[in-house]
GROMACS .gro file of C-alpha atoms in nm:
model
  242
    1MET     CA    1   1.657   1.031  -2.460
    2LYS     CA    2   1.316   0.897  -2.370
    3THR     CA    3   1.184   0.974  -2.022
    4ILE     CA    4   1.193   0.678  -1.781
    5GLY     CA    5   0.906   0.654  -1.532
    6LEU     CA    6   0.985   0.494  -1.196
    7ILE     CA    7   0.732   0.348  -0.953
    8GLY     CA    8   0.948   0.353  -0.642
    9GLY     CA    9   0.954   0.379  -0.266
   10MET     CA   10   0.924   0.002  -0.215
   11SER     CA   11   1.163   0.053  -0.044
   12TRP     CA   12   1.319   0.393  -0.101
   13GLU     CA   13   1.657   0.240  -0.015
   14SER     CA   14   1.661   0.048  -0.342
   15THR     CA   15   1.485   0.326  -0.535
   16ALA     CA   16   1.779   0.552  -0.448
   17GLU     CA   17   2.004   0.288  -0.607
   18TYR     CA   18   1.788   0.290  -0.919
   19TYR     CA   19   1.829   0.668  -0.950
   20ARG     CA   20   2.206   0.646  -0.907
   21LEU     CA   21   2.238   0.361  -1.157
   22LEU     CA   22   2.020   0.524  -1.422
   23ASN     CA   23   2.231   0.837  -1.409
   24GLU     CA   24   2.562   0.650  -1.406
   25PHE     CA   25   2.465   0.438  -1.707
   26THR     CA   26   2.345   0.747  -1.894
   27ARG     CA   27   2.666   0.936  -1.815
   28ASP     CA   28   2.876   0.639  -1.926
   29ARG     CA   29   2.684   0.605  -2.251
   30LEU     CA   30   2.661   0.974  -2.344
   31GLY     CA   31   2.958   1.124  -2.158
   32GLY     CA   32   3.011   1.468  -2.015
   33LEU     CA   33   2.739   1.608  -1.790
   34HIS     CA   34   2.461   1.391  -1.929
   35SER     CA   35   2.212   1.246  -1.682
   36ALA     CA   36   1.896   1.040  -1.716
   37ARG     CA   37   1.559   1.185  -1.809
   38CYS     CA   38   1.333   1.030  -1.548
   39VAL     CA   39   1.029   1.095  -1.334
   40LEU     CA   40   0.965   0.921  -1.001
   41TYR     CA   41   0.641   0.835  -0.825
   42SER     CA   42   0.747   0.726  -0.476
   43LEU     CA   43   0.490   0.529  -0.276
   44ASP     CA   44   0.462   0.485   0.101
   45PHE     CA   45   0.602   0.136   0.152
   46ALA     CA   46   0.434   0.092   0.491
   47GLU     CA   47   0.098   0.103   0.314
   48ILE     CA   48   0.208  -0.138   0.043
   49GLU     CA   49   0.367  -0.381   0.291
   50GLN     CA   50   0.040  -0.405   0.486
   51LEU     CA   51  -0.149  -0.488   0.169
   52GLN     CA   52   0.110  -0.758   0.091
   53VAL     CA   53   0.073  -0.917   0.433
   54GLN     CA   54  -0.307  -0.903   0.414
   55GLY     CA   55  -0.312  -1.051   0.065
   56ARG     CA   56  -0.491  -0.745  -0.071
   57TRP     CA   57  -0.313  -0.752  -0.403
   58ALA     CA   58  -0.604  -0.602  -0.595
   59ASP     CA   59  -0.592  -0.293  -0.375
   60ALA     CA   60  -0.215  -0.270  -0.422
   61GLY     CA   61  -0.266  -0.306  -0.796
   62GLU     CA   62  -0.496  -0.005  -0.800
   63ILE     CA   63  -0.232   0.203  -0.623
   64LEU     CA   64   0.048   0.101  -0.858
   65ALA     CA   65  -0.171   0.142  -1.165
   66ALA     CA   66  -0.261   0.496  -1.058
   67ALA     CA   67   0.110   0.569  -1.005
   68ALA     CA   68   0.188   0.445  -1.357
   69GLN     CA   69  -0.088   0.664  -1.501
   70SER     CA   70   0.056   0.963  -1.317
   71LEU     CA   71   0.398   0.890  -1.465
   72GLU     CA   72   0.255   0.868  -1.814
   73ALA     CA   73   0.071   1.198  -1.761
   74ALA     CA   74   0.400   1.351  -1.645
   75GLY     CA   75   0.565   1.257  -1.974
   76ALA     CA   76   0.719   0.914  -1.912
   77ASP     CA   77   0.780   0.711  -2.228
   78LEU     CA   78   0.829   0.380  -2.044
   79VAL     CA   79   0.768   0.263  -1.689
   80LEU     CA   80   0.963   0.053  -1.437
   81ILE     CA   81   0.835  -0.104  -1.117
   82CYS     CA   82   1.141  -0.064  -0.894
   83THR     CA   83   1.088  -0.383  -0.694
   84ASN     CA   84   1.078  -0.752  -0.781
   85THR     CA   85   0.789  -0.847  -0.553
   86MET     CA   86   0.543  -0.597  -0.695
   87HIS     CA   87   0.592  -0.745  -1.041
   88LYS     CA   88   0.316  -0.975  -0.921
   89LEU     CA   89   0.102  -0.685  -1.045
   90ALA     CA   90   0.296  -0.614  -1.365
   91ASP     CA   91   0.006  -0.710  -1.592
   92VAL     CA   92  -0.233  -0.484  -1.402
   93VAL     CA   93   0.010  -0.192  -1.414
   94GLY     CA   94   0.095  -0.245  -1.779
   95ALA     CA   95  -0.272  -0.255  -1.876
   96ALA     CA   96  -0.334   0.079  -1.705
   97VAL     CA   97  -0.105   0.277  -1.940
   98SER     CA   98  -0.031   0.306  -2.309
   99ILE     CA   99   0.347   0.319  -2.261
  100PRO     CA  100   0.563   0.006  -2.233
  101LEU     CA  101   0.636  -0.155  -1.896
  102LEU     CA  102   0.989  -0.293  -1.886
  103HIS     CA  103   0.962  -0.616  -1.687
  104LEU     CA  104   1.242  -0.677  -1.438
  105ALA     CA  105   1.234  -1.056  -1.475
  106ASP     CA  106   1.278  -1.028  -1.851
  107ALA     CA  107   1.584  -0.807  -1.814
  108THR     CA  108   1.724  -1.055  -1.562
  109ALA     CA  109   1.656  -1.362  -1.776
  110ASP     CA  110   1.822  -1.191  -2.074
  111ALA     CA  111   2.135  -1.128  -1.867
  112VAL     CA  112   2.151  -1.485  -1.737
  113ARG     CA  113   2.114  -1.631  -2.086
  114ALA     CA  114   2.377  -1.391  -2.221
  115SER     CA  115   2.619  -1.527  -1.960
  116GLY     CA  116   2.569  -1.878  -2.094
  117LEU     CA  117   2.408  -2.005  -1.774
  118ARG     CA  118   2.070  -2.172  -1.727
  119ARG     CA  119   2.055  -2.316  -1.373
  120VAL     CA  120   2.018  -2.039  -1.118
  121GLY     CA  121   1.926  -1.996  -0.754
  122LEU     CA  122   1.676  -1.725  -0.666
  123LEU     CA  123   1.688  -1.507  -0.354
  124GLY     CA  124   1.409  -1.262  -0.277
  125THR     CA  125   1.107  -1.203  -0.060
  126ALA     CA  126   0.894  -1.505   0.025
  127PHE     CA  127   0.641  -1.380  -0.232
  128THR     CA  128   0.903  -1.372  -0.506
  129MET     CA  129   1.065  -1.704  -0.419
  130GLU     CA  130   0.751  -1.907  -0.352
  131GLN     CA  131   0.492  -1.774  -0.596
  132ASP     CA  132   0.486  -1.833  -0.970
  133PHE     CA  133   0.456  -1.477  -1.099
  134TYR     CA  134   0.835  -1.428  -1.096
  135ARG     CA  135   0.984  -1.777  -1.105
  136GLY     CA  136   0.742  -1.872  -1.381
  137ARG     CA  137   0.849  -1.573  -1.588
  138LEU     CA  138   1.215  -1.670  -1.549
  139GLU     CA  139   1.140  -2.030  -1.638
  140ALA     CA  140   0.943  -1.917  -1.943
  141GLY     CA  141   1.262  -1.736  -2.039
  142GLY     CA  142   1.448  -2.066  -2.050
  143LEU     CA  143   1.596  -2.078  -1.699
  144ASP     CA  144   1.600  -2.362  -1.445
  145VAL     CA  145   1.525  -2.188  -1.114
  146SER     CA  146   1.578  -2.324  -0.763
  147ILE     CA  147   1.503  -2.158  -0.428
  148PRO     CA  148   1.636  -2.207  -0.073
  149ASP     CA  149   1.477  -2.450   0.169
  150ALA     CA  150   1.208  -2.326   0.409
  151GLU     CA  151   1.459  -2.212   0.672
  152GLY     CA  152   1.667  -2.031   0.413
  153ARG     CA  153   1.363  -1.861   0.261
  154ALA     CA  154   1.249  -1.738   0.602
  155LEU     CA  155   1.594  -1.596   0.675
  156VAL     CA  156   1.626  -1.420   0.341
  157HIS     CA  157   1.277  -1.268   0.373
  158GLN     CA  158   1.332  -1.153   0.732
  159VAL     CA  159   1.659  -0.977   0.653
  160ILE     CA  160   1.498  -0.792   0.363
  161TYR     CA  161   1.207  -0.649   0.560
  162GLU     CA  162   1.363  -0.607   0.902
  163GLU     CA  163   1.706  -0.483   0.795
  164LEU     CA  164   1.773  -0.394   0.432
  165CYS     CA  165   1.450  -0.201   0.373
  166LEU     CA  166   1.547   0.006   0.678
  167GLY     CA  167   1.899   0.069   0.551
  168ILE     CA  168   2.055  -0.173   0.800
  169VAL     CA  169   2.343  -0.381   0.661
  170ARG     CA  170   2.485  -0.637   0.905
  171GLU     CA  171   2.789  -0.858   0.856
  172GLU     CA  172   2.606  -1.140   1.035
  173SER     CA  173   2.333  -1.126   0.772
  174ARG     CA  174   2.588  -1.125   0.492
  175THR     CA  175   2.741  -1.442   0.638
  176ALA     CA  176   2.399  -1.601   0.669
  177TYR     CA  177   2.316  -1.516   0.307
  178GLN     CA  178   2.648  -1.662   0.196
  179LYS     CA  179   2.551  -1.992   0.356
  180VAL     CA  180   2.217  -1.990   0.174
  181ILE     CA  181   2.401  -1.921  -0.150
  182LYS     CA  182   2.642  -2.208  -0.090
  183ASP     CA  183   2.348  -2.442  -0.028
  184LEU     CA  184   2.192  -2.339  -0.360
  185ILE     CA  185   2.522  -2.399  -0.539
  186ALA     CA  186   2.552  -2.741  -0.376
  187ALA     CA  187   2.207  -2.818  -0.518
  188GLY     CA  188   2.326  -2.733  -0.869
  189ALA     CA  189   2.288  -2.356  -0.913
  190GLU     CA  190   2.542  -2.210  -1.155
  191GLY     CA  191   2.451  -1.850  -1.070
  192ILE     CA  192   2.249  -1.657  -0.813
  193ILE     CA  193   1.974  -1.408  -0.894
  194LEU     CA  194   1.953  -1.132  -0.633
  195GLY     CA  195   1.577  -1.121  -0.682
  196CYS     CA  196   1.507  -0.839  -0.439
  197THR     CA  197   1.648  -0.497  -0.520
  198GLU     CA  198   1.755  -0.440  -0.157
  199ILE     CA  199   1.974  -0.753  -0.155
  200GLU     CA  200   2.226  -0.561  -0.365
  201LEU     CA  201   2.294  -0.349  -0.058
  202LEU     CA  202   2.422  -0.663   0.117
  203ILE     CA  203   2.554  -0.906  -0.144
  204GLY     CA  204   2.797  -0.839  -0.427
  205PRO     CA  205   3.006  -1.047  -0.668
  206GLY     CA  206   3.271  -1.111  -0.401
  207ASP     CA  207   3.017  -1.278  -0.173
  208SER     CA  208   2.947  -1.572  -0.405
  209PRO     CA  209   3.173  -1.828  -0.573
  210VAL     CA  210   2.942  -1.825  -0.876
  211PRO     CA  211   2.815  -1.523  -1.074
  212VAL     CA  212   2.545  -1.310  -0.914
  213PHE     CA  213   2.280  -1.124  -1.112
  214PRO     CA  214   2.185  -0.794  -0.942
  215THR     CA  215   1.833  -0.728  -1.065
  216ALA     CA  216   1.812  -0.353  -0.993
  217ARG     CA  217   2.134  -0.292  -1.184
  218LEU     CA  218   2.021  -0.510  -1.475
  219HIS     CA  219   1.680  -0.341  -1.482
  220ALA     CA  220   1.830   0.007  -1.478
  221GLU     CA  221   2.076  -0.079  -1.754
  222ALA     CA  222   1.799  -0.223  -1.971
  223ALA     CA  223   1.593   0.092  -1.910
  224VAL     CA  224   1.876   0.318  -2.026
  225ASP     CA  225   1.927   0.097  -2.333
  226ALA     CA  226   1.556   0.130  -2.415
  227ALA     CA  227   1.550   0.504  -2.348
  228LEU     CA  228   1.848   0.568  -2.573
  229SER     CA  229   1.778   0.320  -2.852
  230ASP     CA  230   1.558   0.539  -3.075
  231ALA     CA  231   1.756   0.852  -2.996
  232GLN     CA  232   2.080   0.687  -3.105
  233ASN     CA  233   1.915   0.554  -3.420
  234ASP     CA  234   1.791   0.907  -3.497
  235THR     CA  235   2.142   1.045  -3.445
  236ALA     CA  236   2.277   0.795  -3.695
  237THR     CA  237   2.012   0.887  -3.953
  238THR     CA  238   2.058   1.191  -4.172
  239PRO     CA  239   1.761   1.427  -4.219
  240ALA     CA  240   1.754   1.347  -4.593
  241SER     CA  241   1.695   0.979  -4.524
  242ARG     CA  242   1.409   1.027  -4.281
   0.00000   0.00000   0.00000
């Protein structure tokens, strides 16, 4: 199995989910006591969040790029940014290393297309919902993406930073998110992308009348597929045919 490099800590609540998911998918694929080969570089989210608010994306890019380089030096064969919002810097991070960066939006778009859907609503931080770096990537992947109205976007963003990133899960917030989801469906969404990894702590399939696409889970599954692909091909190839 290839070694998966994780740029995490943004927040650590969702990074912990990544670690659990990577190991569960590996166990399910390989059986027995197998677990994922991975290395984690966990950043201080307070520092990153301040750079986000101040619009200092170049400075944040330097931090994430250095983290990716550290992962490569530690033996990672591919790298994941364990947050949707910081994929704003995916090109910068990818250019800093010689190993592949597995883009979260690509894994998500693949899953939506595989389900047969095209029109989706997007929930995430204000950066993810309102800026083009993420929506544009989804749309380039063939999806029709809608976002909540201004009030809904403010609510979704606030719950992420003031509750979910702190490990706080409130039923009132789940109800509020369900209303935002219903509004997106009324506007034509056939599915809902949970475009912030922390949202999966609050919203699951039972909270929406249409399919939800949990991005951390999809990203982790794609990473395990990538990490095992060559190894499984090698297993199926006899030494004489190599």
